[in-house]
Amino acid sequence: MNPERLLAHYERIADAPDAIARLRRFVLDLAVRGKLVPQDASDEPASELLKRIAAEKARLVKAGELRKPRDLDSGGDVLMAFSIPSTWRWVRLDAVGAIVGGGTPSAADTDNFAEPGEGIPWLTPADLGGYSGLYISCGARDLSEKGLRASSATLMPKGTVLFTSRAPIGYVAIASNPIATNQGFKSIVPYVGDCSRYIATAMRAFAPEIDATAPGTTFKEVSGKIVAGVPFPLPPLAEQRRIVSKVDELMDLCDRLEAARQTREATRDKLTAACLARLDAPDPQIFRDDARFALDNLPALTARADQIKQLRQTILNLAVRGKLVPQDPNDEPASELMKRIAKQKARLRGLSAAIDAQSEPFAIPPSWKWVGLGELAVAGPQNGISPKPTNRNDAPKAITLTATTSGVFDPTCFKRVEINIPDDSDFWLREGDLLFQRGNTREYVGIAAIYGGPPRAFLFPDLIMRVRLSDLLDLRFIHLAAISPPARAYFATNATGASATMPKINQTTLVSLPIPLPPVAEQHRIVAKVDALMALCDRLEASLAHADDTRRRLLEALFAEALAPADARELEAAE
């Protein structure tokens, strides 16, 4: 692998999805293919190393230190997964080391165990979870001599390659001293001790493939037979040392690249948060300056999808605080608008709730007015209906919760239900209905969407409440107020029930939702500005997706070039 070539393009690929993790995996892949370091014709070939390994294995068997290994498939050749240099050899894993399992004594007898450092070092897979080192000396607890004798655990020598075979599969470490394990390991005791580092490198490379061979779904485990039969590319011993050294060098490079990326992201996060926080400045001139700075630097501030999501929330937050568009003194104030709505509502019945001064969540312009959602409604809230589902294609459609979870109505999310319902039923959705989720996770409970489809096309379920608002309002503004950060916080705070039982809101909570109501002319201006800014966010997201795709293709081209020299024009095309 050519690290200089990679570094030349690093600034362009560093933000590719999982770039560093993929680079680490690729380093291991190159290592076991013989493409990480050059071959040296003066190296003793792997065929000679195999002779020494066979002699050592025979000596151990004769001395009774090793049971004669079983022959997995005496008549077949080792599967060659890919091409390797001519000085290498394909062998089974158990040709380079003994595969050793582990065991656990009875936990009921506390004498089977000892504190770390006071007995025999003993590992479980949990001891390697989150462990970043290569060498390990002990686990969370030791075995006593009695515990070792009472179990199938084996005390293995220093240099043993420890490989977890269940829960989960694929953790790798090297024993820095004699050690035992529980039954969650299939460890490799090398016949030639100098091979430990290369074997560990190869096992890290092959771990995903070994995991894929494991039977089971909820509990996966690979047997000793599977591990023993893993096809293993064996290099000359001298080349193993060069490979291990180069892997160390490149993994250290990956560490530095990852640290630099994290520092860069942390700086960008702080800058983004600071810029968006400054948009809350009470002084109009300061706000205009900060808003101009934020808009001019959006590409730098929004390099990730989550940052664009944060920007969208900030836009909604500013919209409902009267900071997105200037106020016009010629606009009819919201107080007058409410008088006209009150006259419209006088003949209608339904829940309503006014907002008192003490419960106003934040300051709004003088021409605005705090109202409860119920004060704006001419019908509802009304819970839906949930008949039995059916497979009949001619049965009525009822929307599901997912139809409104995004905050935008999705007409593809429905099920057919068994019900005889008249055309004039209130359970049919009508254009302009504002739909609120009555129950969901705390993150989504109360989320709202506008129905804009034809009449009598969909019923709405019991877990959704429908509200119809006065036609004197801009429905789009009320909707964006209902999905803004203050409204989301209101619903999350006022929902009842534990997370495990689906938090819910009731009709009283819904009609009491505080709505910061601007003059209707300003409502229209705010909606237009939000649309323009959300379209900008859409373009930023599309640009990010395109940039991610370009980085991904460039990364793939660099990887392909490392595996097989690529035509320079292919790399240029990816760029």
XYZ file of C-alpha atoms in Angstrom:
575
model
C 0.000 0.000 0.000
C 1.232 3.507 -0.807
C 0.443 5.757 2.175
C 1.780 8.817 0.352
C -0.737 8.265 -2.461
C -3.528 7.959 0.069
C -2.411 11.032 2.014
C -2.351 13.068 -1.176
C -6.108 12.536 -1.411
C -6.858 12.337 2.304
C -8.534 15.737 2.613
C -11.052 14.632 -0.011
C -11.793 11.157 1.340
C -11.516 11.702 5.106
C -15.211 12.534 5.431
C -16.366 9.603 3.313
C -18.740 7.335 5.261
C -16.636 5.099 7.555
C -13.458 6.155 5.719
C -11.041 5.416 8.565
C -12.739 2.164 9.596
C -12.688 0.994 5.979
C -9.050 2.009 5.667
C -8.176 -0.102 8.721
C -9.969 -3.112 7.257
C -8.246 -2.576 3.929
C -4.796 -2.459 5.540
C -5.517 -5.893 7.037
C -6.825 -7.153 3.699
C -3.657 -6.053 1.912
C -1.531 -7.586 4.675
C -2.905 -11.109 4.195
C -2.756 -10.864 0.375
C 0.963 -10.106 0.265
C 0.360 -6.597 -1.090
C 1.358 -4.509 1.914
C 5.141 -4.932 1.755
C 7.448 -6.077 -1.056
C 8.644 -9.667 -1.181
C 12.362 -10.384 -0.694
C 13.868 -13.198 -2.780
C 16.384 -13.910 -0.025
C 13.642 -14.773 2.508
C 13.337 -18.413 3.508
C 10.089 -19.476 1.747
C 6.977 -20.492 3.658
C 7.470 -24.085 2.490
C 10.604 -24.281 4.663
C 8.785 -22.658 7.574
C 6.092 -25.330 7.246
C 8.740 -28.046 7.551
C 9.949 -26.532 10.836
C 6.356 -26.182 12.045
C 5.645 -29.837 11.195
C 8.785 -30.952 13.036
C 7.820 -28.942 16.121
C 4.264 -30.302 16.010
C 5.589 -33.882 15.783
C 7.910 -33.235 18.723
C 5.038 -31.923 20.856
C 2.849 -34.923 19.977
C 5.641 -37.382 20.758
C 6.369 -35.652 24.074
C 2.685 -35.851 25.004
C 2.410 -32.066 25.159
C -0.050 -32.036 22.250
C -2.756 -34.436 21.158
C -2.442 -35.610 17.562
C -4.604 -33.191 15.561
C -7.551 -34.687 13.707
C -7.396 -34.628 9.916
C -10.219 -32.370 8.750
C -10.093 -33.356 5.085
C -7.084 -35.435 4.139
C -8.126 -35.762 0.531
C -8.778 -32.136 -0.318
C -6.707 -29.090 -1.056
C -6.934 -25.928 1.011
C -9.418 -23.455 -0.446
C -7.481 -20.579 -2.011
C -9.627 -17.512 -1.368
C -7.347 -15.207 -3.384
C -3.942 -15.210 -5.048
C -0.814 -14.903 -2.903
C 2.903 -14.473 -3.677
C 4.814 -17.543 -4.862
C 6.877 -17.649 -1.646
C 3.694 -17.995 0.444
C 1.618 -21.113 1.081
C -2.065 -21.748 1.673
C -2.615 -23.941 4.752
C -5.365 -24.572 7.256
C -5.167 -22.501 10.406
C -4.517 -25.582 12.541
C -1.356 -26.181 10.506
C 0.306 -23.176 12.170
C -1.100 -23.566 15.672
C -3.142 -25.762 17.980
C -6.796 -24.686 18.320
C -7.668 -24.615 22.030
C -11.064 -24.032 23.622
C -11.823 -22.951 27.161
C -14.115 -23.594 30.076
C -15.836 -22.216 33.146
C -15.993 -23.896 36.556
C -19.155 -23.819 38.634
C -19.945 -20.266 39.705
C -21.724 -21.664 42.758
C -18.358 -22.542 44.292
C -16.606 -19.249 45.007
C -13.370 -21.152 45.675
C -13.114 -21.717 41.924
C -12.256 -18.047 41.401
C -9.723 -15.500 42.642
C -9.139 -11.770 42.421
C -7.032 -10.556 39.451
C -3.361 -11.139 40.167
C -4.053 -13.710 42.876
C -4.755 -16.770 40.725
C -4.562 -17.971 37.131
C -5.396 -15.262 34.543
C -8.701 -16.115 32.855
C -10.610 -14.302 30.117
C -14.194 -14.083 28.921
C -15.249 -12.318 25.693
C -16.515 -9.434 27.845
C -12.910 -8.750 28.866
C -12.077 -7.931 25.240
C -15.176 -5.815 24.608
C -13.928 -2.257 24.169
C -10.340 -3.373 24.779
C -8.096 -1.495 22.339
C -4.736 -3.075 23.143
C -3.170 -6.003 21.332
C -1.593 -7.744 24.332
C -3.586 -8.700 27.415
C -2.475 -10.190 30.717
C -5.677 -10.881 32.680
C -9.419 -10.460 32.832
C -11.881 -9.183 35.411
C -11.208 -12.206 37.634
C -8.797 -15.122 37.886
C -9.348 -18.837 38.290
C -7.975 -20.653 41.297
C -5.958 -23.848 40.817
C -9.080 -25.683 41.923
C -11.202 -23.823 39.349
C -8.797 -24.668 36.538
C -8.914 -28.373 37.456
C -12.714 -28.266 37.789
C -13.253 -26.913 34.271
C -12.241 -27.635 30.694
C -10.141 -24.469 30.638
C -6.517 -24.875 29.566
C -3.577 -22.790 30.713
C -2.072 -21.602 27.433
C 1.416 -20.136 26.984
C 2.508 -16.567 26.433
C 2.057 -15.636 22.767
C -1.255 -17.477 22.373
C -3.571 -15.703 19.919
C -6.917 -15.308 21.689
C -9.964 -15.357 19.382
C -13.544 -15.008 20.634
C -15.822 -17.574 19.049
C -19.112 -16.328 20.504
C -20.817 -13.309 22.034
C -19.446 -11.696 19.921
C -17.249 -13.424 17.361
C -13.964 -11.872 16.279
C -12.246 -10.119 19.182
C -8.494 -10.748 18.898
C -5.662 -10.318 21.417
C -2.329 -11.925 22.277
C -1.572 -13.357 25.720
C 1.314 -11.474 27.325
C 1.668 -14.273 29.897
C 0.231 -17.769 30.476
C -3.566 -17.454 30.440
C -6.818 -19.466 30.310
C -10.204 -18.582 28.809
C -13.821 -19.576 29.112
C -15.658 -21.512 26.408
C -16.238 -18.320 24.385
C -12.804 -18.638 22.784
C -11.117 -20.772 20.149
C -7.518 -19.692 20.673
C -4.487 -20.440 18.511
C -1.274 -21.616 20.205
C 1.403 -21.101 17.504
C 3.845 -23.960 16.930
C 6.459 -21.299 16.148
C 6.201 -18.444 18.636
C 7.428 -15.771 16.225
C 4.200 -16.203 14.224
C 1.891 -14.786 16.928
C 1.722 -11.219 15.626
C 1.038 -12.224 12.028
C -1.577 -14.801 13.079
C -3.329 -12.118 15.150
C -3.256 -9.739 12.157
C -4.726 -12.405 9.891
C -7.451 -13.317 12.403
C -8.496 -9.672 12.608
C -8.702 -9.637 8.809
C -10.728 -12.871 8.628
C -13.017 -12.192 11.611
C -15.985 -10.881 9.522
C -15.875 -13.949 7.244
C -15.601 -16.328 10.187
C -18.543 -14.582 11.847
C -20.566 -15.010 8.643
C -20.066 -18.795 8.783
C -21.479 -19.062 12.313
C -24.869 -20.764 12.584
C -27.683 -19.188 14.582
C -29.232 -15.723 14.709
C -29.782 -14.540 18.284
C -26.810 -16.532 19.586
C -23.991 -17.205 17.141
C -20.964 -19.393 17.776
C -18.239 -20.911 15.619
C -16.913 -24.345 16.459
C -13.310 -25.393 16.869
C -13.647 -27.351 13.624
C -14.635 -24.210 11.707
C -11.777 -22.181 13.185
C -9.258 -24.983 12.604
C -10.268 -25.217 8.954
C -9.957 -21.497 8.153
C -7.801 -21.163 4.988
C -4.659 -19.358 6.098
C -2.140 -17.543 3.833
C 1.298 -18.183 5.350
C 4.183 -15.856 4.390
C 7.888 -16.423 5.052
C 8.760 -15.627 8.667
C 10.919 -12.625 7.728
C 8.076 -11.187 5.647
C 5.656 -11.740 8.533
C 7.801 -9.400 10.614
C 7.812 -6.748 7.863
C 4.031 -7.080 7.464
C 3.434 -6.655 11.202
C 5.708 -3.607 11.290
C 3.908 -2.009 8.323
C 0.485 -2.767 9.833
C 1.590 -1.067 13.058
C 2.792 1.947 11.071
C -0.434 2.265 9.088
C -2.712 1.672 12.073
C -0.821 4.428 13.879
C -1.425 6.620 10.829
C -5.136 5.744 10.990
C -5.162 6.721 14.675
C -3.694 10.117 13.799
C -6.096 10.622 10.906
C -9.050 9.693 13.112
C -7.872 12.044 15.872
C -7.514 14.849 13.324
C -10.992 14.133 11.951
C -12.523 14.135 15.434
C -10.783 17.423 16.274
C -12.036 18.932 13.028
C -15.591 17.716 13.669
C -15.543 18.960 17.270
C -14.401 22.391 16.074
C -17.105 22.457 13.411
C -19.744 21.370 15.956
C -18.725 24.165 18.319
C -18.733 26.730 15.513
C -22.128 25.562 14.277
C -23.632 25.591 17.780
C -22.160 29.024 18.515
C -23.415 30.512 15.242
C -26.910 29.105 15.666
C -27.024 30.160 19.328
C -26.148 33.744 18.363
C -29.269 33.856 16.218
C -31.176 34.232 19.497
C -29.638 37.694 19.991
C -32.349 40.138 21.150
C -30.827 43.107 19.286
C -32.215 43.216 15.697
C -28.978 44.582 14.193
C -26.839 41.937 15.916
C -29.294 39.284 14.754
C -29.087 40.486 11.143
C -25.275 40.420 11.232
C -25.193 36.938 12.768
C -27.840 35.629 10.377
C -25.871 36.981 7.412
C -22.695 35.309 8.717
C -24.501 31.989 9.239
C -26.040 32.036 5.751
C -22.732 32.988 4.107
C -20.974 30.083 5.835
C -23.630 27.376 5.618
C -21.484 24.942 3.576
C -18.732 25.087 6.215
C -21.192 24.849 9.112
C -23.243 21.973 7.690
C -20.898 19.201 6.586
C -23.058 16.406 8.049
C -26.712 15.460 7.785
C -27.244 15.924 11.536
C -25.981 19.514 11.263
C -28.496 20.234 8.499
C -31.206 18.727 10.710
C -30.095 21.100 13.479
C -30.285 23.979 10.991
C -33.848 23.022 10.038
C -34.838 23.054 13.705
C -33.215 26.475 14.141
C -35.190 27.823 11.175
C -38.453 26.647 12.754
C -37.383 28.021 16.121
C -36.685 31.456 14.642
C -39.948 31.341 12.684
C -42.128 30.937 15.775
C -40.189 33.612 17.705
C -40.784 36.350 15.145
C -37.125 36.488 14.085
C -37.294 35.096 10.580
C -38.979 38.000 8.787
C -39.373 41.673 9.785
C -42.610 42.862 11.356
C -44.766 45.321 9.413
C -46.591 47.969 11.509
C -49.338 48.041 8.860
C -50.271 44.401 9.548
C -53.509 43.793 11.430
C -52.312 42.595 14.880
C -52.962 39.040 15.992
C -55.355 40.298 18.690
C -57.732 41.536 15.980
C -57.356 38.281 14.083
C -58.364 36.409 17.234
C -61.508 38.528 17.583
C -62.581 37.501 14.086
C -61.795 33.857 14.814
C -63.798 34.074 18.061
C -66.847 35.275 16.128
C -66.397 32.410 13.686
C -66.213 29.954 16.582
C -69.164 31.382 18.517
C -71.616 28.956 16.961
C -69.242 25.983 17.161
C -68.656 23.702 20.070
C -65.411 22.061 21.110
C -62.522 22.140 23.516
C -60.640 25.415 23.836
C -57.925 26.672 26.137
C -56.502 30.174 26.475
C -52.861 30.849 27.400
C -52.280 32.975 30.491
C -49.299 35.308 30.802
C -47.517 32.991 33.253
C -47.407 30.103 30.771
C -46.001 32.048 27.810
C -42.857 30.080 26.827
C -40.826 32.983 25.393
C -41.031 36.615 24.292
C -42.733 37.418 20.983
C -43.190 40.654 19.001
C -45.869 43.094 20.294
C -48.103 42.473 17.279
C -48.202 38.744 18.041
C -50.388 36.962 20.578
C -50.058 33.760 22.583
C -53.052 31.462 22.081
C -53.905 27.852 22.758
C -54.335 25.630 19.709
C -57.935 25.070 20.747
C -58.660 28.788 20.286
C -57.833 28.415 16.595
C -59.866 25.251 15.966
C -63.341 25.199 14.468
C -63.649 21.412 14.866
C -61.958 18.854 17.078
C -59.804 17.541 18.457
C -61.284 14.193 17.484
C -59.745 10.756 17.976
C -59.837 8.385 15.030
C -61.122 4.845 14.700
C -59.233 1.550 14.441
C -61.287 -1.263 12.873
C -59.890 -4.738 12.247
C -57.413 -4.972 9.340
C -58.406 -7.002 6.293
C -56.822 -8.300 3.089
C -59.764 -7.154 0.948
C -58.525 -4.781 -1.752
C -61.878 -3.002 -1.924
C -61.990 -2.243 1.824
C -61.509 1.338 3.114
C -57.976 2.593 3.694
C -56.889 3.714 7.162
C -53.593 5.554 7.541
C -50.963 4.223 9.939
C -48.885 6.265 12.386
C -45.972 6.231 9.956
C -48.060 8.306 7.533
C -47.394 11.374 9.703
C -44.186 10.532 11.612
C -41.965 12.653 9.353
C -44.176 15.725 9.822
C -45.266 15.445 6.172
C -48.262 13.299 5.189
C -47.275 10.099 3.361
C -50.226 8.577 1.439
C -48.383 5.273 0.936
C -48.627 4.353 4.631
C -52.033 2.744 5.125
C -53.802 -0.553 5.701
C -57.184 -1.865 4.587
C -59.769 -2.161 7.379
C -63.021 -4.053 7.819
C -65.716 -1.400 8.300
C -68.958 -0.195 6.771
C -68.777 3.585 6.957
C -70.997 6.264 5.370
C -69.548 8.884 3.030
C -70.416 11.710 5.424
C -68.630 10.167 8.425
C -66.316 12.443 10.406
C -63.698 9.684 10.350
C -62.892 10.409 6.698
C -59.992 12.813 6.266
C -60.631 16.099 4.489
C -58.178 18.460 2.830
C -56.668 20.802 5.414
C -57.082 18.447 8.381
C -54.233 18.859 10.874
C -53.285 15.443 12.266
C -51.495 14.894 15.590
C -50.105 11.588 16.839
C -51.802 10.822 20.148
C -49.319 8.107 21.064
C -45.779 7.236 20.035
C -42.283 7.336 21.482
C -41.488 10.484 23.452
C -39.482 11.698 20.460
C -42.498 11.575 18.140
C -45.618 11.870 20.304
C -47.637 14.897 19.180
C -45.921 15.156 15.791
C -48.227 16.832 13.263
C -48.875 16.654 9.529
C -51.365 18.288 7.157
C -53.646 16.106 5.053
C -53.817 17.475 1.518
C -55.435 14.586 -0.338
C -58.925 13.996 -1.722
C -62.000 13.456 0.493
C -63.129 9.953 1.494
C -59.751 8.442 0.573
C -58.491 7.653 4.085
C -59.777 7.040 7.590
C -57.573 8.020 10.523
C -56.785 5.687 13.454
C -57.443 6.002 17.163
C -53.813 6.967 17.853
C -54.219 10.115 15.744
C -56.228 13.220 16.663
C -57.680 15.439 13.946
C -58.115 19.225 14.282
C -59.725 21.580 11.755
C -58.584 25.175 11.999
C -60.214 28.474 11.105
C -59.809 29.405 7.446
C -58.760 32.874 8.612
C -55.338 31.407 9.444
C -52.399 30.276 7.346
C -52.598 26.527 8.033
C -48.962 26.063 7.025
C -47.814 28.485 9.738
C -49.800 26.720 12.456
C -48.335 23.416 11.287
C -44.750 24.666 11.434
C -45.462 26.090 14.897
C -46.795 22.662 15.925
C -43.624 20.873 14.777
C -41.166 23.521 16.002
C -38.712 22.752 18.843
C -40.832 24.528 21.532
C -43.918 22.510 20.541
C -41.957 19.254 20.432
C -40.626 19.993 23.919
C -44.177 20.755 25.126
C -45.534 17.413 23.929
C -42.555 15.429 25.265
C -42.960 17.078 28.676
C -46.738 16.692 28.886
C -47.047 13.153 27.513
C -48.088 10.593 30.106
C -47.045 6.966 30.403
C -43.704 5.189 30.449
C -41.619 4.754 27.314
C -42.288 1.007 27.402
C -46.060 1.577 27.224
C -46.073 4.309 24.521
C -46.356 7.842 25.975
C -49.620 9.566 25.026
C -51.182 13.013 24.951
C -54.880 13.705 25.420
C -57.219 16.260 23.865
C -56.787 18.706 26.746
C -53.021 18.671 26.258
C -53.470 19.235 22.536
C -55.823 22.214 22.768
C -53.522 23.761 25.379
C -50.523 23.707 23.015
C -49.135 27.279 23.143
C -49.102 28.844 19.678
C -47.247 32.144 19.103
C -49.666 33.764 16.641
C -48.441 36.503 14.281
C -50.644 38.746 12.135
C -51.948 36.707 9.208
C -49.934 38.728 6.673
C -46.776 37.932 8.620
C -47.816 34.262 8.782
C -47.713 34.199 4.978
C -44.284 35.883 4.897
C -42.893 33.446 7.481
C -44.149 30.410 5.561
C -42.598 31.734 2.342
C -39.260 32.343 4.093
C -39.312 28.898 5.747
C -40.019 27.306 2.358
C -37.054 29.138 0.829
C -34.695 28.175 3.654
C -35.869 24.556 3.737
C -35.266 24.381 -0.015
C -31.743 25.620 0.694
C -31.369 22.828 3.270
C -32.580 20.347 0.651
C -29.888 21.571 -1.732
C -27.261 21.315 0.999
C -28.342 17.722 1.718
C -28.189 16.855 -1.971
C -24.744 18.433 -2.186
C -23.591 16.422 0.843
C -24.925 13.202 -0.663
C -23.094 13.953 -3.918
C -19.883 14.784 -2.041
C -20.175 11.559 -0.016
C -20.635 9.574 -3.212
C -17.586 11.245 -4.794
C -15.463 10.526 -1.717
C -16.689 6.936 -1.656
C -15.803 6.394 -5.320
C -12.388 7.983 -4.863
C -11.758 5.757 -1.848
C -12.798 2.685 -3.845
C -10.477 3.738 -6.684
C -7.545 4.131 -4.306
C -8.270 0.731 -2.788
C -8.558 -0.851 -6.243
C -5.275 0.746 -7.258
C -3.599 -0.830 -4.229
C -4.960 -4.285 -5.078
C -4.172 -4.121 -8.794
C -2.453 -1.120 -10.405
C -5.235 0.929 -11.951
C -5.159 2.980 -15.094
C -4.651 6.592 -14.032
C -7.669 7.595 -16.067
C -9.938 5.451 -13.854
C -8.729 7.314 -10.786
C -9.207 10.646 -12.517
C -12.763 9.639 -13.437
C -13.518 8.904 -9.782
C -12.188 12.327 -8.840
